[in-house]
Amino acid sequence: MSVAQQVQSNPAIFISGNEAVALAARDAGCRVASAYPGTPSTEILEFIAAYPDLYTEWSINEKVSLEVAIGASLAGSRALCAMKHVGMNVASDALMTQTLIGAVGGLVIAIADDVGLSSSQNEQDSRYWGRFAHLPVLEPSDSQDAYDMTRFAFGLSEQYAVPVILRLTTRICHVKGLVTLSIPQVKEGRKFTKDPSRLVMVPGNARQRIPLMLERDKTLATFSESCSLNVIEQGSTRQVGFITSGAAYCHVREAFPDAPLIKLGMSHPAPIEMIREFADSVEKLVVIEEVEPLLETELKAAGIQLHGKEAIPRMGELTPAVITPAVARLLGKENTIAAVGVTEVFPRPPTMCVACPHLGIYYCLSHVKNTIIAGDIGCYTLGAGHPWNALDTCISMGASLSVAQGIDKGRSEEDANKNVLAVIGDSTFLHMGMQGLLDITYNKGNVTILLLDNRAVGMTGGQNAPSSGLNIHGDATVKIDFRKLCEALGVRSERIHEVNPYELPTLFKALRDEVKVKEPSVIITNQPCVLTERYAKQPPLTVDTDKCTGCSNCLDVGCPAILVARRETVIKPNGKEKVLSFVNIDSAACTGCNLCINTCAPDAIVPVISTARIDTVELK
């Protein structure tokens, strides 16, 4: 059945915002899509990858992803790249030049903001990039908007030869809604046109493009005043009116169903005159925007009287429970929000997976004293938590090596005898860590690097990376050799070790040996992420309760499958109290990785189906 037939036979489908963006890219005739995985944007490319006529790739990082999309656009094809909000920080170097060059084939940049920090190191407002880079910003409010606006964005990009930012948030990306599809477009690629004065941004050429960019700003501002994405919804009351966009629109409409409002689908450039006229029609005007007061600042600068962040919180999602009391206070009323029963949920701290190959590493690190450990972004960030407490810093993606180098070079006499370590994952090392290692070797640093190669982008769901030897479709491709790569970056071959992280004695020895060496060294761990098909489960384990002494050494591994069955307080011969923790193992969750066996002196942990000692996990 063709896509057109599907549209006619299935008028509405129930999908998430991420899937809606993917479908829209397909239906808009997009030919190239690229991304680096990052919550909440990851699924956009995973859905697009299912369309065989559309080239897709997991790029090494967000800058490369954007540059791939830029290249496709300049070649005349419609292109989309997707990233989470912090990814645009990485991609911004390419973005800030592309704003001068503009687009040929429609170029859409989907940026997903993690409003509320569900899985990010900071909260950012990507609408800033529209102001900074002189680009239009579209903000969907639900899955239907995500589909419609993505298609609109491709047309807008080509009409004004400008990249278009599609600003998403977690609530839009992951919440599902009904979407009515439109008939797909067929967009053939255009012939590449040589134009060095536009495409080669040497200073002389770039200088000539700036007036064109500023003129484009004016044109887009005029367009925004009549853009069909900017809508006035007339209410039945005049006491308060709202200006809003994105997910906040749905929250405002739920909290104030009778209030008039302007829903900005194209929030930058803002339709200033449209808003000015609307402001005159209500007694109080309130801007509801997540996260920063961008619109508020612009509108106040235009002389429009309104209320904003002096009443509305500046961080987190602006749900009805947040908006309603804030506006009530602004109107001098009591909080009118209806009390909603809240079910208390038992707190569950984030932790690593059962049998994660990182468990043994952090178990060892927690027992290696006199260290300063720089961490990085990924699953291994969880090493900062209980029971390991084995990270001292975590700044941004790929920063661990450079930060460790700074700690090494900037340490005081008091820290002179401490060992400096950096921990980084395979995909993160390829994303931004390689440069840090080169800096360490080039500038003669003294850092021990743990390169945790689990052959996947584990935190975002186990996507393939160059370390896996598989591309986005699971097809075989180049597989990076980290030993050779580290050697090429200046680490002496005898200082590079590859170890199985499930073999604790070997891992301990490698760590203790390398921290003594006064030069850069790398310990590469080599077992796959347990969430990928490359991981091979072993027979599960159980606890012989007659042998368990309650020493709790196995709990220090941090495996979620090991559970405390009972505690008992005893008096030691020296008179001190000691709490014993007797454990059992959730055999249904256990994959028999063998880590806990290595910590159990009385041999109380045994296989469920065999008493034979289990070999280490094997690679497929």
Coordinates of C-alpha atoms in Angstrom, one line a residue:
M1 CA 0.0 0.0 0.0
S2 CA 1.4 3.4 -0.9
V3 CA 1.8 6.2 1.6
A4 CA -1.0 8.1 -0.2
Q5 CA -3.3 5.1 0.2
Q6 CA -2.4 4.9 3.8
V7 CA -3.3 8.5 4.3
Q8 CA -6.7 8.0 2.7
S9 CA -7.4 4.8 4.6
N10 CA -6.1 5.9 8.0
P11 CA -7.2 9.4 8.6
A12 CA -5.7 9.6 12.1
I13 CA -3.0 7.7 13.9
F14 CA -1.9 7.8 17.6
I15 CA 1.8 8.7 17.7
S16 CA 4.4 10.6 19.7
G17 CA 5.8 14.0 18.7
N18 CA 9.1 12.4 17.7
E19 CA 7.3 9.9 15.4
A20 CA 5.3 12.8 14.0
V21 CA 8.4 14.7 13.1
A22 CA 9.8 11.6 11.4
L23 CA 6.6 11.0 9.4
A24 CA 6.6 14.7 8.4
A25 CA 10.2 14.5 7.2
R26 CA 9.3 11.5 5.0
D27 CA 6.1 13.1 3.7
A28 CA 7.9 16.4 3.0
G29 CA 10.3 14.7 0.7
C30 CA 13.3 14.9 3.0
R31 CA 16.2 12.9 1.5
V32 CA 18.9 13.1 4.3
A33 CA 18.5 12.9 8.1
S34 CA 21.2 12.8 10.7
A35 CA 21.5 12.9 14.5
Y36 CA 23.5 12.0 17.5
P37 CA 21.3 10.2 20.1
G38 CA 20.2 12.3 23.0
T39 CA 17.0 12.2 25.2
P40 CA 14.4 13.4 24.4
S41 CA 15.2 13.6 20.6
T42 CA 16.6 10.1 20.0
E43 CA 13.5 8.5 18.6
I44 CA 13.2 11.0 15.7
L45 CA 16.0 9.4 13.8
E46 CA 15.1 5.9 14.9
F47 CA 11.7 6.3 13.3
I48 CA 13.2 7.9 10.2
A49 CA 15.7 5.1 9.8
A50 CA 12.8 2.8 9.0
Y51 CA 12.0 4.6 5.8
P52 CA 14.2 3.0 3.1
D53 CA 14.2 5.9 0.6
L54 CA 15.6 8.3 3.1
Y55 CA 19.3 8.3 4.0
T56 CA 19.9 8.3 7.7
E57 CA 23.0 8.1 9.9
W58 CA 24.1 8.3 13.5
S59 CA 26.7 10.9 13.3
I60 CA 29.8 11.1 15.5
N61 CA 28.5 14.2 17.3
E62 CA 25.9 17.0 16.7
K63 CA 28.3 19.3 14.8
V64 CA 29.0 16.6 12.3
S65 CA 25.3 15.8 12.2
L66 CA 24.4 19.4 11.3
E67 CA 27.2 19.6 8.8
V68 CA 25.9 16.4 7.0
A69 CA 22.5 18.0 6.8
I70 CA 24.0 21.3 5.6
G71 CA 25.9 19.5 2.9
A72 CA 22.7 17.8 1.7
S73 CA 20.8 21.0 1.7
L74 CA 23.5 22.8 -0.3
A75 CA 23.4 19.9 -2.8
G76 CA 19.7 20.7 -3.3
S77 CA 18.0 18.1 -1.1
R78 CA 15.7 18.5 1.8
A79 CA 17.5 17.6 5.0
L80 CA 16.8 17.3 8.7
C81 CA 19.1 16.9 11.7
A82 CA 18.0 16.3 15.3
M83 CA 19.6 16.7 18.7
K84 CA 18.9 17.5 22.3
H85 CA 19.4 20.9 23.6
V86 CA 23.0 20.5 24.8
G87 CA 23.8 19.1 21.4
M88 CA 23.3 22.5 19.8
N89 CA 26.1 23.9 22.0
V90 CA 28.3 21.4 20.1
A91 CA 26.8 22.2 16.7
S92 CA 26.8 25.9 17.1
D93 CA 30.0 26.6 15.3
A94 CA 28.5 25.2 12.0
L95 CA 25.2 26.9 12.7
M96 CA 26.5 30.4 13.1
T97 CA 28.1 30.3 9.7
Q98 CA 25.3 28.6 8.0
T99 CA 23.0 31.4 9.0
L100 CA 25.0 33.6 6.5
I101 CA 25.0 30.9 3.7
G102 CA 21.4 29.9 4.2
A103 CA 19.7 26.9 2.8
V104 CA 19.1 25.6 -0.7
G105 CA 17.1 22.4 -0.1
G106 CA 14.9 22.8 2.9
L107 CA 17.0 22.5 6.1
V108 CA 15.2 21.8 9.4
I109 CA 17.0 21.6 12.7
A110 CA 14.9 19.8 15.4
I111 CA 16.2 20.7 18.8
A112 CA 14.6 19.0 21.8
D113 CA 14.8 20.9 25.1
D114 CA 14.7 18.8 28.3
V115 CA 12.5 21.2 30.3
G116 CA 12.5 20.0 33.9
L117 CA 15.8 18.1 33.5
S118 CA 14.5 14.6 33.3
S119 CA 17.9 13.3 32.0
S120 CA 20.2 16.2 31.4
Q121 CA 23.0 18.1 33.1
N122 CA 21.3 21.5 32.6
E123 CA 18.2 23.2 31.4
Q124 CA 18.5 25.3 28.3
D125 CA 16.1 27.3 26.1
S126 CA 16.9 26.6 22.5
R127 CA 14.8 29.5 21.3
Y128 CA 17.9 31.6 22.0
W129 CA 19.6 30.1 19.0
G130 CA 16.9 31.6 16.8
R131 CA 17.7 35.1 18.0
F132 CA 21.5 34.4 18.1
A133 CA 21.6 32.9 14.6
H134 CA 18.9 35.0 13.0
L135 CA 16.7 31.9 12.2
P136 CA 13.0 31.4 12.5
V137 CA 11.8 29.2 15.3
L138 CA 8.7 27.0 15.1
E139 CA 7.2 25.5 18.3
P140 CA 4.7 22.6 18.1
S141 CA 2.2 22.1 20.9
D142 CA 1.3 18.5 20.3
S143 CA 1.9 15.7 17.9
Q144 CA -0.4 17.1 15.2
D145 CA 1.6 20.4 15.4
A146 CA 4.8 18.5 15.2
Y147 CA 3.7 16.9 12.0
D148 CA 2.3 20.0 10.4
M149 CA 5.0 22.4 11.5
T150 CA 7.8 20.1 10.4
R151 CA 6.3 20.0 6.9
F152 CA 5.8 23.7 7.0
A153 CA 9.4 24.2 8.1
F154 CA 10.8 22.6 5.0
G155 CA 8.7 25.0 2.8
L156 CA 9.6 28.0 4.9
S157 CA 13.3 27.1 4.7
E158 CA 13.2 27.0 0.9
Q159 CA 11.0 30.0 0.5
Y160 CA 13.4 32.3 2.4
A161 CA 16.6 30.2 1.9
V162 CA 17.1 29.9 5.6
P163 CA 17.6 27.0 8.0
V164 CA 14.5 26.6 10.3
I165 CA 14.7 25.6 14.0
L166 CA 11.9 23.3 15.2
R167 CA 11.9 23.7 19.0
L168 CA 10.6 20.6 20.8
T169 CA 10.4 19.8 24.5
T170 CA 10.2 16.5 26.3
R171 CA 6.4 16.7 26.6
I172 CA 6.0 17.1 22.9
C173 CA 8.6 14.5 22.0
H174 CA 7.3 11.7 24.1
V175 CA 3.5 12.3 24.6
K176 CA 1.3 10.7 22.0
G177 CA -1.7 12.2 20.3
L178 CA -3.9 11.7 17.2
V179 CA -2.3 13.0 14.0
T180 CA -4.0 13.3 10.6
L181 CA -1.5 12.9 7.9
S182 CA -1.4 14.8 4.6
I183 CA -0.6 13.6 1.1
P184 CA 3.2 13.2 0.8
Q185 CA 5.3 15.4 -1.4
V186 CA 7.8 14.1 -3.9
K187 CA 10.9 16.3 -3.8
E188 CA 13.7 15.5 -6.2
G189 CA 17.2 16.8 -5.4
R190 CA 18.5 19.8 -7.3
K191 CA 21.8 20.1 -9.1
F192 CA 24.6 21.5 -6.9
T193 CA 25.3 25.1 -8.0
K194 CA 28.8 26.4 -7.6
D195 CA 28.7 29.8 -5.9
P196 CA 31.9 30.6 -4.0
S197 CA 30.7 34.1 -3.0
R198 CA 27.9 32.4 -1.0
L199 CA 29.3 29.0 -0.1
V200 CA 32.9 29.9 0.8
M201 CA 32.8 32.0 4.0
V202 CA 36.2 33.7 3.9
P203 CA 35.9 37.1 5.6
G204 CA 35.3 39.1 2.3
N205 CA 32.4 36.9 1.3
A206 CA 31.0 36.6 4.8
R207 CA 31.0 40.4 5.1
Q208 CA 28.8 40.6 2.0
R209 CA 26.3 38.2 3.4
I210 CA 25.6 40.0 6.7
P211 CA 23.4 42.7 5.1
L212 CA 21.4 40.0 3.3
M213 CA 20.9 38.2 6.6
L214 CA 19.6 41.4 8.3
E215 CA 17.3 42.0 5.4
R216 CA 16.0 38.5 5.8
D217 CA 15.2 39.2 9.4
K218 CA 12.9 42.1 8.4
T219 CA 11.2 39.9 5.8
L220 CA 10.6 37.1 8.2
A221 CA 9.3 39.6 10.8
T222 CA 6.7 40.8 8.3
F223 CA 5.9 37.2 7.4
S224 CA 5.3 36.3 11.0
E225 CA 2.6 39.0 11.4
S226 CA 0.4 37.0 8.9
C227 CA 1.8 33.5 9.4
S228 CA -0.9 30.9 9.7
L229 CA 0.9 29.3 12.6
N230 CA 0.3 32.3 14.8
V231 CA -3.3 32.1 16.0
I232 CA -5.6 34.3 18.2
E233 CA -8.1 32.2 20.1
Q234 CA -10.9 34.5 21.4
G235 CA -12.2 33.7 24.9
S236 CA -15.3 34.6 26.7
T237 CA -13.5 36.8 29.3
R238 CA -11.3 39.9 29.1
Q239 CA -9.8 39.9 32.6
V240 CA -6.6 38.2 31.6
G241 CA -5.2 37.1 28.2
F242 CA -2.1 35.0 27.4
I243 CA 0.7 34.8 24.9
T244 CA 2.2 31.3 24.8
S245 CA 3.7 28.6 22.6
G246 CA 4.8 25.0 22.6
A247 CA 3.7 22.7 25.4
A248 CA 2.8 25.6 27.5
Y249 CA -0.1 26.4 25.2
C250 CA -1.8 23.1 26.2
H251 CA -1.2 23.9 29.9
V252 CA -2.7 27.4 29.6
R253 CA -5.7 26.2 27.7
E254 CA -6.3 23.5 30.3
A255 CA -5.9 26.0 33.2
F256 CA -7.9 28.8 31.6
P257 CA -10.3 27.3 29.0
D258 CA -12.3 30.6 28.6
A259 CA -9.4 33.0 28.4
P260 CA -8.3 34.7 25.1
L261 CA -4.8 33.9 24.0
I262 CA -2.3 34.0 21.2
K263 CA -0.7 30.7 20.3
L264 CA 2.6 31.3 18.6
G265 CA 3.5 28.5 16.3
M266 CA 6.2 30.7 14.8
S267 CA 7.6 32.3 18.0
H268 CA 10.6 34.0 16.3
P269 CA 10.4 36.5 14.9
A270 CA 7.4 37.3 17.0
P271 CA 4.4 39.1 15.4
I272 CA 4.8 42.3 17.5
E273 CA 2.0 44.3 15.9
M274 CA -0.4 41.3 16.2
I275 CA 0.4 41.0 19.9
R276 CA 0.2 44.8 20.5
E277 CA -3.4 44.8 19.1
F278 CA -4.3 41.8 21.2
A279 CA -2.8 43.4 24.3
D280 CA -5.3 46.3 23.9
S281 CA -8.2 43.8 24.1
V282 CA -7.5 42.4 27.5
E283 CA -7.2 43.9 31.0
K284 CA -4.0 42.0 31.9
L285 CA -1.6 40.3 29.5
V286 CA 0.6 37.4 30.7
V287 CA 3.4 35.7 28.8
I288 CA 3.6 32.0 29.6
E289 CA 6.9 30.7 28.1
E290 CA 9.2 27.8 29.1
V291 CA 12.1 28.5 30.2
E292 CA 13.6 32.0 29.7
P293 CA 11.8 35.3 29.4
L294 CA 12.7 35.8 25.7
L295 CA 9.3 36.9 24.4
E296 CA 8.7 38.9 27.6
T297 CA 11.9 40.9 27.1
E298 CA 11.2 41.5 23.4
L299 CA 7.6 42.6 24.0
K300 CA 8.5 44.9 26.9
A301 CA 11.2 46.5 24.7
A302 CA 8.5 47.1 22.1
G303 CA 6.5 49.1 24.7
I304 CA 3.8 46.4 25.3
Q305 CA 2.6 46.3 29.0
L306 CA 2.5 42.7 30.2
H307 CA 3.4 40.3 33.0
G308 CA 5.9 37.5 32.9
K309 CA 8.6 36.0 35.0
E310 CA 7.9 38.2 38.0
A311 CA 4.9 36.0 38.4
I312 CA 5.6 32.8 36.4
P313 CA 8.4 30.4 37.4
R314 CA 11.5 30.5 35.3
M315 CA 12.4 26.8 35.5
G316 CA 10.6 23.5 34.9
E317 CA 7.4 22.8 33.1
L318 CA 4.6 25.3 33.4
T319 CA 1.8 22.9 34.1
P320 CA -1.7 24.0 35.2
A321 CA -0.7 23.3 38.8
V322 CA 2.1 25.9 38.4
I323 CA 0.3 28.5 36.2
T324 CA -3.0 28.6 38.0
P325 CA -1.8 29.8 41.4
A326 CA 0.7 32.1 39.9
V327 CA -1.9 33.9 37.8
A328 CA -4.3 33.9 40.8
R329 CA -1.8 35.8 42.8
L330 CA -1.3 38.2 39.9
L331 CA -5.0 38.9 39.8
G332 CA -5.2 39.3 43.6
K333 CA -7.2 36.2 44.1
E334 CA -6.9 33.1 46.3
N335 CA -5.5 30.0 44.7
T336 CA -8.4 28.6 42.8
I337 CA -6.8 25.4 41.5
A338 CA -8.7 22.3 42.5
A339 CA -6.9 20.0 44.9
V340 CA -5.6 17.0 43.1
G341 CA -4.8 13.8 45.0
V342 CA -1.1 12.9 44.6
T343 CA 0.0 9.4 45.0
E344 CA 3.3 9.2 46.9
V345 CA 5.8 7.2 45.0
F346 CA 8.6 5.3 46.8
P347 CA 11.8 7.2 45.8
R348 CA 14.0 5.2 43.5
P349 CA 17.5 6.6 42.7
P350 CA 18.9 6.1 39.3
T351 CA 21.2 3.2 39.0
M352 CA 23.0 1.0 36.5
C353 CA 21.5 -2.1 34.9
V354 CA 21.8 -5.6 36.3
A355 CA 25.2 -6.9 35.1
C356 CA 26.2 -3.6 33.5
P357 CA 29.9 -3.9 32.6
H358 CA 30.5 -0.6 34.4
L359 CA 29.6 -2.1 37.8
G360 CA 33.0 -3.8 38.3
I361 CA 34.9 -0.7 37.2
Y362 CA 33.2 1.5 39.8
Y363 CA 33.5 -1.2 42.4
C364 CA 37.3 -1.1 41.8
L365 CA 37.4 2.7 41.7
S366 CA 35.6 2.9 45.0
H367 CA 38.3 0.7 46.6
V368 CA 41.3 2.6 45.0
K369 CA 42.3 5.3 47.5
N370 CA 44.0 8.7 47.1
T371 CA 42.4 9.5 43.7
I372 CA 40.7 12.4 42.0
I373 CA 38.3 11.0 39.3
A374 CA 36.9 13.2 36.5
G375 CA 33.7 11.7 35.1
D376 CA 31.7 12.2 31.9
I377 CA 28.2 12.2 30.4
G378 CA 26.6 8.7 29.9
C379 CA 25.5 5.7 32.0
Y380 CA 28.9 5.8 33.8
T381 CA 27.8 9.2 35.3
L382 CA 25.9 7.0 37.7
G383 CA 29.2 6.0 39.3
A384 CA 28.9 9.2 41.3
G385 CA 26.0 7.7 43.2
H386 CA 25.6 5.0 45.9
P387 CA 27.3 2.6 46.6
W388 CA 30.4 3.6 44.5
N389 CA 30.6 7.4 45.1
A390 CA 33.5 7.2 42.6
L391 CA 33.3 10.4 40.6
D392 CA 34.5 13.8 41.7
T393 CA 33.5 15.9 38.6
C394 CA 31.1 15.7 35.7
I395 CA 30.9 18.9 33.5
S396 CA 29.8 18.2 29.9
M397 CA 30.1 15.6 27.2
G398 CA 33.7 14.6 26.5
A399 CA 35.1 16.9 29.2
S400 CA 36.5 14.3 31.6
L401 CA 39.9 14.1 29.9
S402 CA 40.4 17.8 29.6
V403 CA 39.2 18.4 33.1
A404 CA 41.5 15.7 34.4
Q405 CA 44.4 17.4 32.6
G406 CA 43.5 20.6 34.2
I407 CA 43.3 19.0 37.7
D408 CA 46.7 17.4 37.0
K409 CA 48.4 20.7 35.9
G410 CA 46.6 22.8 38.5
R411 CA 46.9 20.6 41.6
S412 CA 48.3 22.1 44.8
E413 CA 51.1 20.6 46.8
E414 CA 48.4 19.1 49.1
D415 CA 47.2 17.0 46.2
A416 CA 50.7 16.3 44.7
N417 CA 50.6 12.6 45.6
K418 CA 47.0 11.9 44.4
N419 CA 46.3 9.9 41.3
V420 CA 44.2 11.7 38.6
L421 CA 41.9 9.5 36.6
A422 CA 39.4 10.2 33.8
V423 CA 36.4 7.9 33.0
I424 CA 34.7 8.1 29.6
G425 CA 32.6 5.8 27.4
D426 CA 33.3 4.7 23.9
S427 CA 30.8 6.8 22.1
T428 CA 31.5 9.8 24.2
F429 CA 35.2 9.4 23.6
L430 CA 34.5 9.5 19.8
H431 CA 32.1 12.4 20.2
M432 CA 34.4 14.8 22.0
G433 CA 36.9 12.9 24.1
M434 CA 39.7 12.2 21.6
Q435 CA 40.8 15.8 21.6
G436 CA 41.2 15.7 25.3
L437 CA 43.5 12.7 25.1
L438 CA 45.6 14.3 22.5
D439 CA 45.9 17.4 24.8
I440 CA 47.1 15.2 27.6
T441 CA 49.7 13.4 25.6
Y442 CA 50.9 16.5 23.7
N443 CA 51.2 18.5 26.9
K444 CA 52.7 15.7 28.9
G445 CA 49.9 15.2 31.4
N446 CA 49.8 12.5 34.0
V447 CA 46.3 11.0 33.8
T448 CA 45.1 7.4 33.8
I449 CA 42.1 7.1 31.5
L450 CA 39.4 4.4 31.8
L451 CA 37.8 4.0 28.4
L452 CA 34.6 2.1 29.0
D453 CA 33.9 0.5 25.7
N454 CA 30.4 -1.1 25.7
R455 CA 30.0 -0.8 21.9
A456 CA 26.9 1.4 22.1
V457 CA 25.4 4.7 23.1
G458 CA 24.1 3.0 26.2
M459 CA 22.3 5.9 28.0
T460 CA 20.0 6.6 25.1
G461 CA 19.0 3.0 24.5
G462 CA 22.0 1.2 23.0
Q463 CA 22.2 2.8 19.6
N464 CA 25.1 1.7 17.4
A465 CA 28.3 3.7 17.3
P466 CA 31.6 3.2 15.4
S467 CA 32.7 1.1 18.3
S468 CA 30.0 -1.5 17.4
G469 CA 31.0 -2.0 13.8
L470 CA 27.4 -1.6 12.8
N471 CA 25.5 1.4 11.4
I472 CA 22.0 2.7 12.2
H473 CA 20.4 -0.1 10.2
G474 CA 22.6 -2.8 11.8
D475 CA 24.7 -3.3 8.7
A476 CA 28.4 -4.1 9.2
T477 CA 30.7 -1.2 8.7
V478 CA 34.0 0.1 10.1
K479 CA 34.7 -0.9 13.7
I480 CA 37.1 1.4 15.5
D481 CA 40.2 -0.1 17.1
F482 CA 40.6 1.9 20.3
R483 CA 44.0 0.6 21.1
K484 CA 45.4 1.8 17.7
L485 CA 43.4 5.1 18.1
C486 CA 44.9 5.8 21.5
E487 CA 48.3 5.0 20.2
A488 CA 47.8 7.3 17.3
L489 CA 46.9 10.1 19.8
G490 CA 50.2 9.7 21.5
V491 CA 49.8 7.1 24.2
R492 CA 52.7 4.6 24.3
S493 CA 51.6 1.1 23.4
E494 CA 52.9 -0.4 26.7
R495 CA 50.6 2.0 28.5
I496 CA 47.4 0.8 26.8
H497 CA 45.7 -2.2 28.4
E498 CA 42.5 -4.0 27.4
V499 CA 40.7 -5.8 30.2
N500 CA 37.5 -7.6 30.9
P501 CA 35.6 -5.5 33.5
Y502 CA 34.0 -8.7 34.9
E503 CA 37.5 -10.0 35.9
L504 CA 37.9 -7.9 39.0
P505 CA 41.4 -9.1 40.0
T506 CA 42.7 -8.2 36.6
L507 CA 41.0 -4.9 36.6
F508 CA 42.3 -4.0 40.1
K509 CA 45.9 -4.9 39.0
A510 CA 45.7 -2.8 35.9
L511 CA 44.4 0.2 37.9
R512 CA 47.0 -0.1 40.6
D513 CA 49.8 -0.5 38.2
E514 CA 48.8 2.4 35.9
V515 CA 48.2 5.0 38.5
K516 CA 51.8 4.6 39.6
V517 CA 53.1 5.4 36.1
K518 CA 53.9 9.1 35.7
E519 CA 52.6 9.4 32.1
P520 CA 49.3 9.0 30.2
S521 CA 47.9 5.5 30.3
V522 CA 44.7 4.0 29.0
I523 CA 42.7 1.1 30.4
I524 CA 40.1 -0.1 27.8
T525 CA 37.3 -2.3 29.1
N526 CA 35.8 -4.6 26.5
Q527 CA 32.4 -5.9 27.3
P528 CA 29.1 -4.9 25.6
C529 CA 26.1 -3.0 27.0
V530 CA 23.7 -5.5 28.5
L531 CA 20.8 -3.8 26.7
T532 CA 22.1 -4.8 23.3
E533 CA 21.9 -8.0 21.4
R534 CA 25.7 -8.3 21.6
Y535 CA 25.4 -9.1 25.3
A536 CA 25.2 -12.9 26.0
K537 CA 23.5 -13.9 29.2
Q538 CA 24.9 -16.6 31.4
P539 CA 22.9 -18.9 33.8
P540 CA 21.5 -16.8 36.7
L541 CA 22.9 -16.9 40.2
T542 CA 21.4 -17.4 43.6
V543 CA 22.5 -17.3 47.3
D544 CA 23.2 -20.3 49.5
T545 CA 21.6 -18.8 52.6
D546 CA 23.4 -21.4 54.8
K547 CA 26.8 -19.9 53.7
C548 CA 25.9 -16.2 53.6
T549 CA 27.7 -14.5 56.5
G550 CA 26.0 -11.1 56.0
C551 CA 29.3 -9.4 55.2
S552 CA 27.5 -7.3 52.4
N553 CA 30.6 -7.1 50.2
C554 CA 28.4 -8.1 47.2
L555 CA 26.2 -5.1 47.8
D556 CA 29.2 -2.9 47.1
V557 CA 29.0 -4.0 43.4
G558 CA 25.8 -2.1 43.2
C559 CA 23.9 -4.6 41.1
P560 CA 20.2 -4.1 41.3
A561 CA 19.5 -7.8 41.3
I562 CA 21.2 -8.2 44.7
L563 CA 18.6 -7.6 47.4
V564 CA 18.9 -7.4 51.2
A565 CA 16.7 -10.2 52.7
R566 CA 17.3 -9.3 56.4
R567 CA 19.6 -7.3 58.6
E568 CA 21.1 -8.3 62.0
T569 CA 23.1 -6.3 64.5
V570 CA 25.9 -8.1 66.2
I571 CA 28.6 -7.1 68.8
K572 CA 32.1 -7.6 67.6
P573 CA 34.9 -8.9 69.9
N574 CA 36.1 -5.3 70.3
G575 CA 32.7 -4.3 71.6
K576 CA 31.6 -2.4 68.6
E577 CA 28.2 -3.0 66.9
K578 CA 28.1 -4.2 63.3
V579 CA 25.1 -4.6 61.0
L580 CA 25.1 -7.7 58.9
S581 CA 23.1 -7.7 55.7
F582 CA 22.0 -11.1 54.5
V583 CA 21.1 -11.1 50.8
N584 CA 19.3 -12.9 48.1
I585 CA 19.5 -12.5 44.3
D586 CA 16.6 -11.9 42.0
S587 CA 17.4 -14.8 39.7
A588 CA 14.8 -13.7 37.1
A589 CA 16.8 -10.4 36.6
C590 CA 20.3 -11.9 37.1
T591 CA 22.3 -12.6 33.9
G592 CA 25.1 -14.5 35.5
C593 CA 27.8 -11.9 34.9
N594 CA 29.8 -13.3 37.8
L595 CA 30.8 -10.0 39.4
C596 CA 29.2 -10.7 42.8
I597 CA 30.9 -14.1 42.9
N598 CA 34.2 -12.4 42.9
T599 CA 33.3 -10.4 46.1
C600 CA 31.9 -13.4 48.1
A601 CA 34.6 -14.9 50.3
P602 CA 32.4 -17.8 51.7
D603 CA 31.3 -18.8 48.2
A604 CA 27.7 -18.3 49.1
I605 CA 26.7 -17.2 45.6
V606 CA 26.2 -20.0 43.2
P607 CA 24.6 -20.7 39.8
V608 CA 20.9 -21.6 39.9
I609 CA 21.3 -24.5 37.5
S610 CA 24.9 -25.6 38.0
T611 CA 27.5 -25.6 40.7
A612 CA 30.2 -25.2 38.1
R613 CA 31.9 -21.8 38.1
I614 CA 30.7 -19.6 35.3
D615 CA 33.1 -18.3 32.8
T616 CA 33.1 -14.6 32.0
V617 CA 30.6 -13.2 29.6
E618 CA 31.5 -13.9 26.0
L619 CA 31.1 -11.6 23.1
K620 CA 28.9 -12.7 20.2

